[in-house]
Short mmCIF file of C-alpha atoms in Angstrom, two decimals:
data_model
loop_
_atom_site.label_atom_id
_atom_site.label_comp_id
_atom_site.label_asym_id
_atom_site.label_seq_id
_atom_site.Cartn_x
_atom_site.Cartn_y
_atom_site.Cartn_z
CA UNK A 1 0.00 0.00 0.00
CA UNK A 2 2.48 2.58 0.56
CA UNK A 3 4.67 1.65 -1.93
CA UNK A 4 1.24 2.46 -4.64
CA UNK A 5 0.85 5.88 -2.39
CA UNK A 6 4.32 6.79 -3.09
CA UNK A 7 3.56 6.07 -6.95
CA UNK A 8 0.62 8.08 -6.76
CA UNK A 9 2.00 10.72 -5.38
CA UNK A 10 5.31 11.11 -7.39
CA UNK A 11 2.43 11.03 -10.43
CA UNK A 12 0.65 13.58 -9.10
CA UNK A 13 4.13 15.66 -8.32
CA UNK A 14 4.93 14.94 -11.85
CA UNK A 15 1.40 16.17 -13.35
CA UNK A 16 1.74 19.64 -11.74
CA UNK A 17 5.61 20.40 -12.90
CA UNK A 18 4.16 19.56 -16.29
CA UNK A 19 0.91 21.53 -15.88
CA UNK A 20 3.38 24.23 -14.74
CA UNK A 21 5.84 24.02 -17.79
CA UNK A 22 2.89 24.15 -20.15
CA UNK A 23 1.39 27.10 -18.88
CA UNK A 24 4.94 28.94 -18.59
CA UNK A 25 5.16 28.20 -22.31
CA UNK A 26 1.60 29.78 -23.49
CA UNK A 27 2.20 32.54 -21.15
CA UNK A 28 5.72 33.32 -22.98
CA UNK A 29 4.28 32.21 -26.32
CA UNK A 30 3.35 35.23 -28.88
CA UNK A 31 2.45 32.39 -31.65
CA UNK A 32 -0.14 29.70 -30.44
CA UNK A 33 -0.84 26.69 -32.77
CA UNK A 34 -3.74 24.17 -32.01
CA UNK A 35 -3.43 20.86 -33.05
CA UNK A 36 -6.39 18.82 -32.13
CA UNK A 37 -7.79 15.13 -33.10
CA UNK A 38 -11.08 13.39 -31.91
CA UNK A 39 -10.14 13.88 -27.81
CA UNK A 40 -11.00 17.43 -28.21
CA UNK A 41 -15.07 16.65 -28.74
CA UNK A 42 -15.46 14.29 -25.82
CA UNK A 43 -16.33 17.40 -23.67
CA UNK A 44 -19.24 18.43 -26.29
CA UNK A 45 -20.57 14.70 -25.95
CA UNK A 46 -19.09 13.60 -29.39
CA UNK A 47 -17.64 9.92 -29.45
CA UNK A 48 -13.80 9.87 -30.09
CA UNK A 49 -14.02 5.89 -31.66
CA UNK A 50 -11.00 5.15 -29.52
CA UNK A 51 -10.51 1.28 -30.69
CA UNK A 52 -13.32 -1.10 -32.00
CA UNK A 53 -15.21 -1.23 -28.27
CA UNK A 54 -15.55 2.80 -28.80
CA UNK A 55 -16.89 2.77 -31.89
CA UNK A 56 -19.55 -0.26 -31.41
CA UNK A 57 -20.45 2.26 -27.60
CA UNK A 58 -21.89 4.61 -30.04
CA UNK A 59 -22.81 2.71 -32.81
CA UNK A 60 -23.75 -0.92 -31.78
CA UNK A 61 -25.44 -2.04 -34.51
CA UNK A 62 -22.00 -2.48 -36.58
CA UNK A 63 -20.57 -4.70 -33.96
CA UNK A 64 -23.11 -7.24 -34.86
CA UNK A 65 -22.44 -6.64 -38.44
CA UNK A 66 -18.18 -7.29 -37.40
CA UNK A 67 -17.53 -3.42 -38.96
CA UNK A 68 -14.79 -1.11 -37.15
CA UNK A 69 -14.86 3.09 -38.12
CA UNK A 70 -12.50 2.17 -40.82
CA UNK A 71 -14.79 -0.20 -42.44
CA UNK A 72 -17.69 2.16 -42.07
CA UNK A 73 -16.11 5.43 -42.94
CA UNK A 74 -15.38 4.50 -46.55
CA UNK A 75 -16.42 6.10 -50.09
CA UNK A 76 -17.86 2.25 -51.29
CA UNK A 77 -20.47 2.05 -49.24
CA UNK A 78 -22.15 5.48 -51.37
CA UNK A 79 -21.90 3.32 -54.17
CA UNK A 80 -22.88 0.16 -52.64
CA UNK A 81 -25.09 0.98 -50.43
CA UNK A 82 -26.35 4.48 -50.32
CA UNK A 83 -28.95 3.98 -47.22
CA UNK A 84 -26.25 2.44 -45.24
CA UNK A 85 -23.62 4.92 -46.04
CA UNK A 86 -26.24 8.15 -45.35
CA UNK A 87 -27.51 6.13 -42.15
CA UNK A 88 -23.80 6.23 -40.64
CA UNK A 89 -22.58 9.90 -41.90
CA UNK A 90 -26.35 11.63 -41.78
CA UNK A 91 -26.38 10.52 -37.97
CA UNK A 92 -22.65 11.48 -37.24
CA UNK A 93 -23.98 15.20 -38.99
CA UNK A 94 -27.08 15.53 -37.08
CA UNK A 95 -25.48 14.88 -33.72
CA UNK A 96 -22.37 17.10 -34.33
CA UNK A 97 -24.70 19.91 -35.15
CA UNK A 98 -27.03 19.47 -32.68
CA UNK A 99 -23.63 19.31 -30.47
CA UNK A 100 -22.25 22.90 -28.66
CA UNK A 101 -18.57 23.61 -28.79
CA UNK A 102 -17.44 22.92 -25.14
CA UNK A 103 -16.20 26.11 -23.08
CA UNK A 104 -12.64 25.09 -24.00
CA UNK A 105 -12.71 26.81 -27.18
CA UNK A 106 -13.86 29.97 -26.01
CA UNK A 107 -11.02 29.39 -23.88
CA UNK A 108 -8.58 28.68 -26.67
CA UNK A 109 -9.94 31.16 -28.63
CA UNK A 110 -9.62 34.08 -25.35
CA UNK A 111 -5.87 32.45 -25.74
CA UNK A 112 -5.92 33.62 -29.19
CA UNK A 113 -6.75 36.65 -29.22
CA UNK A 114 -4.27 37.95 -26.72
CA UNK A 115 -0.99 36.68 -29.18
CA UNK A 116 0.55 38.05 -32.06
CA UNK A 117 -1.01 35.20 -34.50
CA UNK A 118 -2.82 32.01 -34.14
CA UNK A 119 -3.72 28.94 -36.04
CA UNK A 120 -6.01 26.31 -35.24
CA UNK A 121 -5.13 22.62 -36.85
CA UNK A 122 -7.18 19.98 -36.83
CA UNK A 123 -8.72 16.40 -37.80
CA UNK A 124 -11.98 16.63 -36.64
CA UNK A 125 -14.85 17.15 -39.09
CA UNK A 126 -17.58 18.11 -36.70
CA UNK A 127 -16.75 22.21 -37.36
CA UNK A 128 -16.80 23.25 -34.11
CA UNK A 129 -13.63 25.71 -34.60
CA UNK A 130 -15.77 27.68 -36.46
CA UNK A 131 -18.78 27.26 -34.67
CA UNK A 132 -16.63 28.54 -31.60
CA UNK A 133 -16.03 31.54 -33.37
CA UNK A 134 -12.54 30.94 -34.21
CA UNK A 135 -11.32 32.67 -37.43
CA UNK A 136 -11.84 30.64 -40.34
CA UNK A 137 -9.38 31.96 -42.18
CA UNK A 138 -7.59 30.53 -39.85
CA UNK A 139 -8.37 26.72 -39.37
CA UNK A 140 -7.50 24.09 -41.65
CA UNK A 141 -9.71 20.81 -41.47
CA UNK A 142 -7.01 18.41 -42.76
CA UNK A 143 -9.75 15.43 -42.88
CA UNK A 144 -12.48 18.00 -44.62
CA UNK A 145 -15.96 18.67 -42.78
CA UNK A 146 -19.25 17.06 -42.55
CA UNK A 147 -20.68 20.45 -42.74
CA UNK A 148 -19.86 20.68 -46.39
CA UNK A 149 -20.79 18.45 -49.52
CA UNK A 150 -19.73 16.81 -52.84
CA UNK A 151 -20.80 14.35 -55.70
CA UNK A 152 -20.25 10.84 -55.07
CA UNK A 153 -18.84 11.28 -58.54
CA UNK A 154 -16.94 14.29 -58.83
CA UNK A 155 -14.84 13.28 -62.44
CA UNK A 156 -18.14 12.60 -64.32
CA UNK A 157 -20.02 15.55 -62.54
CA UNK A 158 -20.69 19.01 -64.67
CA UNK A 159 -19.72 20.15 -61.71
CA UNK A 160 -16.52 18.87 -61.33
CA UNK A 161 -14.60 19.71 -57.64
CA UNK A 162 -17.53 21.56 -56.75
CA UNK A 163 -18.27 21.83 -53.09
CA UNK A 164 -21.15 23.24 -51.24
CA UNK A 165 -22.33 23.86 -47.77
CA UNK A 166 -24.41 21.15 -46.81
CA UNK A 167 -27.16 23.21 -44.07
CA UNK A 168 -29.08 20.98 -42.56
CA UNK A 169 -28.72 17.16 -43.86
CA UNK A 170 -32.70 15.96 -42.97
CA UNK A 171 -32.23 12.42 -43.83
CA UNK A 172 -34.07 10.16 -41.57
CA UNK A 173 -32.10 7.22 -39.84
CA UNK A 174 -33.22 4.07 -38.31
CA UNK A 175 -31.70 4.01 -34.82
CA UNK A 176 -31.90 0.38 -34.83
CA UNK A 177 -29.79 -0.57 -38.02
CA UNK A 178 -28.36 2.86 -38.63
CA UNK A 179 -30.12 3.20 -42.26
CA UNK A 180 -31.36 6.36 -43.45
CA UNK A 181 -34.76 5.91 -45.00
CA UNK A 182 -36.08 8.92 -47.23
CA UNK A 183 -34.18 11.03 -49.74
CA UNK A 184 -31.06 11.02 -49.62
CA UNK A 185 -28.88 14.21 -50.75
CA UNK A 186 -28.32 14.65 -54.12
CA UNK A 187 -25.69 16.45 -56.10
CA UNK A 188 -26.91 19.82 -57.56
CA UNK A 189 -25.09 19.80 -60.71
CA UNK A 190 -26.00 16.38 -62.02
CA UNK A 191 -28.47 15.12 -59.96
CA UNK A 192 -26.53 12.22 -58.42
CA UNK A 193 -26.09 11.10 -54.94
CA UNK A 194 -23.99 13.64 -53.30
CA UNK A 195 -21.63 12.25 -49.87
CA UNK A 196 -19.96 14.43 -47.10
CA UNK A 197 -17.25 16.07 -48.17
CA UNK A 198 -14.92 14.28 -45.40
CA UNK A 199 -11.44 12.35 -46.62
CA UNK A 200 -12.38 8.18 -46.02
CA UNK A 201 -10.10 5.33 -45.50
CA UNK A 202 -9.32 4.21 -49.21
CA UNK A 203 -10.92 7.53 -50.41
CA UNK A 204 -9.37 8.62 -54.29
CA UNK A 205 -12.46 10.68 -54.79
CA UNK A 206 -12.66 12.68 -51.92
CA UNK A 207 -12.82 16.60 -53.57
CA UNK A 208 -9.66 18.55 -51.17
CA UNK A 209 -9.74 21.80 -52.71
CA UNK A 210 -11.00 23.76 -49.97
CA UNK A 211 -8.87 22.15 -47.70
CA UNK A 212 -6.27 22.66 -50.12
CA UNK A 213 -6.85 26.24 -49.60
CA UNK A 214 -7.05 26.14 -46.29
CA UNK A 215 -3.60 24.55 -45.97
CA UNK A 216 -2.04 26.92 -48.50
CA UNK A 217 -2.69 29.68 -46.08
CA UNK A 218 -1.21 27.67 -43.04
CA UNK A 219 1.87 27.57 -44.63
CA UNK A 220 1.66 30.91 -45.33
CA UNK A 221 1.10 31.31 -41.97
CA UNK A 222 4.00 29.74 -40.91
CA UNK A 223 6.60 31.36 -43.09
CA UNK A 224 5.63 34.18 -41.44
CA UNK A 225 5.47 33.42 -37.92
CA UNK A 226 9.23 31.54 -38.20
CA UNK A 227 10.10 34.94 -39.44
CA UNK A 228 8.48 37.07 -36.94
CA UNK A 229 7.90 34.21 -33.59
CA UNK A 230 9.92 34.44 -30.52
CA UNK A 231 8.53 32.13 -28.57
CA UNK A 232 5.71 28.88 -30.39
CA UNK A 233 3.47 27.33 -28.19
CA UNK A 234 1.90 24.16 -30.04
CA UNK A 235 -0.90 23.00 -28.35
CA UNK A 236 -1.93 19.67 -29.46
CA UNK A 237 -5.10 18.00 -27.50
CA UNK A 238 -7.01 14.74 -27.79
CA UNK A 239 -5.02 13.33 -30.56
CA UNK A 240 -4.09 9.29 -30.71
CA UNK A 241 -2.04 7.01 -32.60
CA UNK A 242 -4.65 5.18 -34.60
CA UNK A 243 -4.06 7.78 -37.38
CA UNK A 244 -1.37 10.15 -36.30
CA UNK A 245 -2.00 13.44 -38.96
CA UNK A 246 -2.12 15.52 -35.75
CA UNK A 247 0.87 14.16 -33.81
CA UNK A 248 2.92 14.63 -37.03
CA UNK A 249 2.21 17.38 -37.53
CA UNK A 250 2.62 18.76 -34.09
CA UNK A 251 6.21 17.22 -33.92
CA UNK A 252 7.28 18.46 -37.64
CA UNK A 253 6.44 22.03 -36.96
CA UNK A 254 7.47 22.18 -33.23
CA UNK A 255 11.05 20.96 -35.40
CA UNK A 256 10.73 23.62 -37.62
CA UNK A 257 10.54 26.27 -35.04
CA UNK A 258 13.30 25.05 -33.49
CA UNK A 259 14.69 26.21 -29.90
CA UNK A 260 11.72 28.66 -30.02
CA UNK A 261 8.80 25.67 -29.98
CA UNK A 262 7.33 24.10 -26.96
CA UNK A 263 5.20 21.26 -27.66
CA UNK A 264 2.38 20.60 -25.45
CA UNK A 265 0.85 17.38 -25.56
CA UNK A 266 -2.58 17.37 -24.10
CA UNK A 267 -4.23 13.51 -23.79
CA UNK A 268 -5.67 10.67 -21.44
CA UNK A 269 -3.66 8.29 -22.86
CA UNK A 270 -0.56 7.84 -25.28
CA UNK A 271 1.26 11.33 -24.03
CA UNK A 272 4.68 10.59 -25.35
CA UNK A 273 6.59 12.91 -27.08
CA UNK A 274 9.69 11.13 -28.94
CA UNK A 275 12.82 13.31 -29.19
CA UNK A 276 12.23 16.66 -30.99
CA UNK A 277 14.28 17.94 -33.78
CA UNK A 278 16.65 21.20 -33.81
CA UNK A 279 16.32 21.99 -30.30
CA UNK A 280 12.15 22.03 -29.77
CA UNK A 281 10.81 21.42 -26.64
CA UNK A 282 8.34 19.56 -25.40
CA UNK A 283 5.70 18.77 -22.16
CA UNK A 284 2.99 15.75 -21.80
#
């Protein structure tokens, strides 16, 4: 017994140095980046799909049917399928809208607005950041949004890479099986089924212009703040291993910035930072 209360206690002594570091950092920061994965919605009530057993907690139906998130959240099922494909993503959109963006990104945001620049950075397709209030100029959505649409087939489309605001997806969805039942929606330009404009596992026709865009003026953003930062904060919350966009890109650019970054690694589980490049910092 007191050998675990000694455990406990050096983890606890260990929490608040790092709590301590990481707040030092933001408060010397004038650049804050935001790099957040699926963690970050847990406090809105949104699932994070952490492993098979999280996925089938908020969507039990496909455990009887054997299917994980990665064999769900793929672009065959829209040709497949359709019902079963709108059933899944026309849920997911419905309860991320009818969601609120947790106090923690007004706080982020408060953050924000006190520094030189910020950027927010993240995998999440729910569009909170901007629902927060968070510029939008200055977000990139590196796994697209459900808040915005496409054609199913965007080569054969009049339309081509067009992509559209979606408003509010009314498709009707069996709570029992998960299957939307009703029109589905279609593509404006040719009729067709349209899908959510959202980058899938296996997905070649996924339409990333406006990510694209949003990207471009990241890096934009970051040639200027390596010219101009004195001090990075990179704030990274919520963001596993099970597809690491986020951690990468946390680690490359806290690298870039060199002796200047602190990386702050914000999650439950999985905290690790591996050695940093050129002299970046870093606190889990």
């Amino acid at each position: 017994m007191a050998a675990t209360s000694a455990a406990v206690t050096a983890a606890l002594e260990a929490n608040t140095e790092a709590i301590a570091k990481a707040a030092d950092a933001i408060r010397k920061a004038d650049t804050l980046l935001f790099t957040t994965g699926a963690g970050m919605g847990v406090d809105s009530g949104l699932p994070d799909f952490r492993g098979p057993q999280g996925f089938w907690r908020a969507y039990p139906p496909m455990q009887h049917l054997g299917l994980r998130f990665e064999d769900m959240s793929t672009p065959h099922w829209f040709d497949d399928d359709p019902p079963f494909a709108w059933g899944f993503f026309g849920h997911r959109a419905q309860l991320y809208e009818s969601a609120s963006p947790h106090d923690g990104y007004r706080i982020l945001g408060a953050w924000a607005a006190a520094k030189a620049r910020a950027f927010s950075f993240t995998s999440n397709v729910d569009g909170h950041w901007e629902r927060s209030g968070f510029d939008s100029e200055r977000i990139v959505e590196c796994h697209g949004s459900l808040r915005h649409l496409q054609c199913v087939a965007p080569r054969r489309c009049p339309g081509k890479n067009a992509i559209w605001p979606a408003g509010t997806i009314d498709v009707g969805v069996d709570p029992t099986t998960f299957r939307a039942s009703g029109s589905l929606p279609l593509c404006p330009h040719c009729s067709g089924l349209a899908r959510p404009n959202v980058l899938m596992f296996g997905d070649g026709r996924w339409v990333s212009d406006r990510t694209v865009a949003q990207e471009t003026r990241f890096e934009r953003w970051l040639a200027d703040a390596r010219a101009e930062a004195r001090a990075v904060a990179i704030i990274e919350i919520g963001a596993g291993l099970a597809v690491p966009t986020i951690r990468l890109t946390s680690e490359e650019t806290a690298s870039k910035f060199g002796p200047a970054a602190t990386l702050i690694r914000i999650n439950p589980a999985e905290s690790e930072v591996a050695p940093l490049d050129d002299g970046a910092r870093s606190v889990s």
